[in-house]
Short mmCIF file of C-alpha atoms in Angstrom, two decimals:
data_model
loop_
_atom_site.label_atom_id
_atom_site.label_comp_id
_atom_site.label_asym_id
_atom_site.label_seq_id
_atom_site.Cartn_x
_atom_site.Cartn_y
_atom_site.Cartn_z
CA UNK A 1170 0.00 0.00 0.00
CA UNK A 1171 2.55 2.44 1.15
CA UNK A 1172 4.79 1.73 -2.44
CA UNK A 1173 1.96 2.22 -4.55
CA UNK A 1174 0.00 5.36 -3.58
CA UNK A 1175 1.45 6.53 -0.07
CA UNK A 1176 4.86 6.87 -1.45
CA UNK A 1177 3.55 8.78 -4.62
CA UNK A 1178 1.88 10.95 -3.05
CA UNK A 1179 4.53 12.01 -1.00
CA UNK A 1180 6.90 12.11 -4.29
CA UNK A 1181 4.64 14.54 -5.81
CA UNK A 1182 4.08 16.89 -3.03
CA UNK A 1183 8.15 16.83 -2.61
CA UNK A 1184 8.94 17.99 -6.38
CA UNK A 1185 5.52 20.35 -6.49
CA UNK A 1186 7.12 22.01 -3.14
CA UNK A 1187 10.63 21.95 -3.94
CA UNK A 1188 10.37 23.15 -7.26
CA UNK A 1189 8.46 26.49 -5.75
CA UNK A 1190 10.45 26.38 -3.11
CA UNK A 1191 13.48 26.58 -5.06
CA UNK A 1192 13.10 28.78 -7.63
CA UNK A 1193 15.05 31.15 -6.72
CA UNK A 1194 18.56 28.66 -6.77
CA UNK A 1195 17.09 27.19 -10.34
CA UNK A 1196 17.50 30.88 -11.24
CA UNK A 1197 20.52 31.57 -9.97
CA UNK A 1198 22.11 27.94 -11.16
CA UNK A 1199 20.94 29.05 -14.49
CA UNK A 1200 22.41 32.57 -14.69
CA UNK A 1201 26.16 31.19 -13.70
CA UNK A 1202 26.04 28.19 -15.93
CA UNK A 1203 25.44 31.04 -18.82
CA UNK A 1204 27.74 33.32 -17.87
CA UNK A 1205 30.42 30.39 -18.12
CA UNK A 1206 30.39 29.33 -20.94
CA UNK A 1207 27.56 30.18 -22.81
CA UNK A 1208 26.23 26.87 -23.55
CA UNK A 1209 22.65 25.33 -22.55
CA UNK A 1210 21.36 25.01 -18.99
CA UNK A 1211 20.22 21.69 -18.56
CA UNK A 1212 22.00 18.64 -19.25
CA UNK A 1213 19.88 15.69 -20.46
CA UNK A 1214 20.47 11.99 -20.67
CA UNK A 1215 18.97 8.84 -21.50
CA UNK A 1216 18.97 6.81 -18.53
CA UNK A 1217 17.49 3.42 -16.98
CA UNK A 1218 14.29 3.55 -15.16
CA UNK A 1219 11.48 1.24 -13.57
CA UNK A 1220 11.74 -2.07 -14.97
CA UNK A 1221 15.28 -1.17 -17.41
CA UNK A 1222 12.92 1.40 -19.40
CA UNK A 1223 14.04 4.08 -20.63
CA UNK A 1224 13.86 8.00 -19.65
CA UNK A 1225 14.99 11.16 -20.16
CA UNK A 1226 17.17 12.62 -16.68
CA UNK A 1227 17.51 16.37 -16.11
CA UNK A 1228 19.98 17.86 -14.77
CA UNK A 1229 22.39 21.54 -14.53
CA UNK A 1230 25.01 21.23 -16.65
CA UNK A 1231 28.04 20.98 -14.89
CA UNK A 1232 30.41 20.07 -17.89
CA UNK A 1233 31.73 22.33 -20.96
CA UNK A 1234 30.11 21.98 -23.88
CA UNK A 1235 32.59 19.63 -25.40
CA UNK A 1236 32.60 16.76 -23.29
CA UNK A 1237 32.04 13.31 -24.65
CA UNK A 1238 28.57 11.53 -23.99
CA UNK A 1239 30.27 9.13 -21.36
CA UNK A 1240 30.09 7.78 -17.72
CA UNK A 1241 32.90 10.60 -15.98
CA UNK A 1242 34.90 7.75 -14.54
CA UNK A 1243 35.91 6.87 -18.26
CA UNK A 1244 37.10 10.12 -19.07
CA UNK A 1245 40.36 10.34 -19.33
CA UNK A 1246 41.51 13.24 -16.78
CA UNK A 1247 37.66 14.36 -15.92
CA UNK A 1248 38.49 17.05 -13.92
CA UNK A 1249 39.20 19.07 -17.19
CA UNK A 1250 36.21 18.71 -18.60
CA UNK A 1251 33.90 20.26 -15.66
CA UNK A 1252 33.23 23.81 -15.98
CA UNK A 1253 34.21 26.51 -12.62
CA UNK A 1254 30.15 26.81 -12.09
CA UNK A 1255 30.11 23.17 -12.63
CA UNK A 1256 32.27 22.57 -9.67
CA UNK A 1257 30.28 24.01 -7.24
CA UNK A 1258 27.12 22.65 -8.46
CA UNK A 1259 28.27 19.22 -8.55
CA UNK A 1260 30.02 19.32 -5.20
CA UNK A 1261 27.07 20.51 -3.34
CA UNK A 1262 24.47 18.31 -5.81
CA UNK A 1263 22.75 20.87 -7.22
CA UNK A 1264 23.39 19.83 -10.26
CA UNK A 1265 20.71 17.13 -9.08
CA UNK A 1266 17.57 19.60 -8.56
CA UNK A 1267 15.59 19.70 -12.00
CA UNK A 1268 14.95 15.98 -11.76
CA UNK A 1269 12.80 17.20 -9.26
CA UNK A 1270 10.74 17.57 -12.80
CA UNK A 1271 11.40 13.56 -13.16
CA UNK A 1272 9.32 12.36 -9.90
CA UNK A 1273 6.62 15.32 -10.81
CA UNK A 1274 6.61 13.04 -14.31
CA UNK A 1275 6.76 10.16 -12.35
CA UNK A 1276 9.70 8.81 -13.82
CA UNK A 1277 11.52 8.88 -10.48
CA UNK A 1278 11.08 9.29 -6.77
CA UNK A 1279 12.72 11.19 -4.36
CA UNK A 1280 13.88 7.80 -2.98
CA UNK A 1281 15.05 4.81 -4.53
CA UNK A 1282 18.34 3.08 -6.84
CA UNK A 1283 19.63 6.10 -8.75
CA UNK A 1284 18.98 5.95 -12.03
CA UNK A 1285 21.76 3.82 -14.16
CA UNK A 1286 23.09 5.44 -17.32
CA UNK A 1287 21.79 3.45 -20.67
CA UNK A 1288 24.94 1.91 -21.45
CA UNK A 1289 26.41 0.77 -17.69
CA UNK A 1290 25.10 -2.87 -18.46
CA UNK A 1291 27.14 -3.84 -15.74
CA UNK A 1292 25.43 -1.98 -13.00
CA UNK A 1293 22.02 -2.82 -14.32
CA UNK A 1294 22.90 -6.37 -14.56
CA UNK A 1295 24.39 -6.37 -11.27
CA UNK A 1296 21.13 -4.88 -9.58
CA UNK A 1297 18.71 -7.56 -11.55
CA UNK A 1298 19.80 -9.83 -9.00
CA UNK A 1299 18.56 -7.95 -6.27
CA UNK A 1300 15.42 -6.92 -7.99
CA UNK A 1301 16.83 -3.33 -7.71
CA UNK A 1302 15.70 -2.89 -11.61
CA UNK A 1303 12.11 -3.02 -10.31
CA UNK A 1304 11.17 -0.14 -8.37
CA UNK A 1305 11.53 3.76 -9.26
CA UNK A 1306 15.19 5.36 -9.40
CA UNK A 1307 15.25 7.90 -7.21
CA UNK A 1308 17.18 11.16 -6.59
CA UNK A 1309 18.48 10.08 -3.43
CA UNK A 1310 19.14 6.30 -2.42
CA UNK A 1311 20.74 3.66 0.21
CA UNK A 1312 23.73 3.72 -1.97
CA UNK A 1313 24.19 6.89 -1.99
CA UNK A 1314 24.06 8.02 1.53
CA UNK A 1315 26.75 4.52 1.96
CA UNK A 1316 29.64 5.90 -0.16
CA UNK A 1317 28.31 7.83 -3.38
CA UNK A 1318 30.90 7.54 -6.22
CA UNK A 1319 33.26 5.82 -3.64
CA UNK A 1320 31.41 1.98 -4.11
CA UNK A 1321 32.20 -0.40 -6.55
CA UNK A 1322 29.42 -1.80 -8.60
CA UNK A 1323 28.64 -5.06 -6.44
CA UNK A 1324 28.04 -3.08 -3.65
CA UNK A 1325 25.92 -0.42 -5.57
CA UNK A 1326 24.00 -2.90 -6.27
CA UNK A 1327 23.62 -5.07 -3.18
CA UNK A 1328 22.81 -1.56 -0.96
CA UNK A 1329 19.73 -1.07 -3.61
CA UNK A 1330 18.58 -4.60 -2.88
CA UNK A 1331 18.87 -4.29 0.36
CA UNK A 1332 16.77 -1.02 0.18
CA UNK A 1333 13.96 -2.63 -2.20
CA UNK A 1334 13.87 -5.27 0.56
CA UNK A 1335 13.13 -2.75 3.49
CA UNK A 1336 11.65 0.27 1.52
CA UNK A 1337 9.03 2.13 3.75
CA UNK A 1338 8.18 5.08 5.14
CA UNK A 1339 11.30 5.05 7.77
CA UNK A 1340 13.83 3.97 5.53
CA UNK A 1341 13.31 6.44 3.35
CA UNK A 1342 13.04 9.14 5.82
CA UNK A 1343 16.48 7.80 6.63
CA UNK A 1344 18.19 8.76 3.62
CA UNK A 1345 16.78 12.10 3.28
CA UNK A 1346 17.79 12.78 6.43
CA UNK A 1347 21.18 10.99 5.70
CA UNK A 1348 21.34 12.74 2.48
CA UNK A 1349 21.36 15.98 3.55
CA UNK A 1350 24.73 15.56 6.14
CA UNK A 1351 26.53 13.77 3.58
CA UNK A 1352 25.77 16.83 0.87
CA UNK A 1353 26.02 18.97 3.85
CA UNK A 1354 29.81 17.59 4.15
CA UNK A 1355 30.29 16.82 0.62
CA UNK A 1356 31.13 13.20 1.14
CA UNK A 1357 32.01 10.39 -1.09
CA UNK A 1358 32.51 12.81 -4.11
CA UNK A 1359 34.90 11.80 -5.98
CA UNK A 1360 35.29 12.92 -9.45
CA UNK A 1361 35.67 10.76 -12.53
CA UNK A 1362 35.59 7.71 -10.06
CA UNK A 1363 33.78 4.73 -9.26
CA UNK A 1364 34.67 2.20 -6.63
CA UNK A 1365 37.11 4.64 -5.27
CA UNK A 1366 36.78 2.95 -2.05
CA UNK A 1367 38.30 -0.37 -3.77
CA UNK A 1368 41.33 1.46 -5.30
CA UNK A 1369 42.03 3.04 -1.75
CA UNK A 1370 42.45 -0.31 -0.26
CA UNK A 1371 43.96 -2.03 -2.70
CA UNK A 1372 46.73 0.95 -2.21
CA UNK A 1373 46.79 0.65 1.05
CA UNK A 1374 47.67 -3.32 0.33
CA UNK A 1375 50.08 -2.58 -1.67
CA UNK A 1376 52.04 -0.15 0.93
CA UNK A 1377 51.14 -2.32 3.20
CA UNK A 1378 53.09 -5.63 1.59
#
């Protein structure tokens, strides 16, 4: 009961409220990306949603204008490619506030796996096990309050199952809550990385031996 209407309802009051609320940083967001370099506001990108279909995710643009269409970890140097606005956006996750549009659309929820990029087959692959592919992507998740970029794909994807498993009205009160310290001190960021966490220890291994 509470994943089919209870949690909808409170997805749509959330991106109604925020949007309004919010205005006034869409505004500003929007002004700085312009003034740096001129190119479009939004970024938009085919991504995977409820049951591996397909969607359209909004977001600031936070990279120049001549980035390639590809996951940031597979960038080669990544750093160069994000724009001085783009920075600060993406450090803070602002960057993340227009898909307050996607839950309005109902494409997303406020809660739940984020949303996989079309061609990281291994991620959505990895989460079909856990029946992670089967539920909303969401703008914040378990995953992401449990590392961020920091996690390697197998645990991605084992914190979403574990979150379609328990999903309810106190878990996901959790990560908002959860979500807003970690933004609050900006961590598990780390750019043009995935499974950061790994490399760490396997450097620390390596020192270690």
């Amino acid at each position: 009961m509470y994943i089919r209407f209870f949690k909808r309802a409170i997805d749509l009051a959330i991106s109604v409220i925020g949007m309004i609320l919010l205005s006034p940083v869409f505004i500003i967001a929007a002004v700085a990306i312009k003034l740096d370099d001129h190119g479009p506001v939004f970024f938009i990108q085919k991504r995977v949603g409820i049951r591996k279909s397909y969607f359209k995710l909004y977001k600031f643009r936070t990279m120049k204008v001549n980035t390639p269409d590809i996951p940031t970890h597979l960038l080669e140097n990544p750093k160069q490619y994000i724009s001085a606005a783009g920075r600060f956006l993406r450090s803070t996750s602002l960057d993340e506030l227009p898909q307050l549009l996607n839950i309005l659309l109902g494409e997303m929820s406020v809660v739940g796996p984020r949303p996989a990029l079309w061609n990281q087959d291994d991620l959505v692959a990895a989460r079909d096990a856990f029946g992670a592919n089967d539920v909303r992507p969401g703008l914040t998740g378990w995953a992401q309050v449990n590392g961020r970029d920091e996690l390697p794909i197998e645990v991605k994807a084992a914190l979403d199952g574990e979150y379609v498993k328990k999903m309810g009205v106190f878990l996901d009160c959790k990560c908002v809550f959860l979500t807003i310290l970690t933004v609050f001190r900006r961590d598990g960021v780390v750019e043009g990385g995935t499974g950061a966490m790994e490399t760490a220890e396997e450097k620390r291994e390596v020192v270690a031996e």
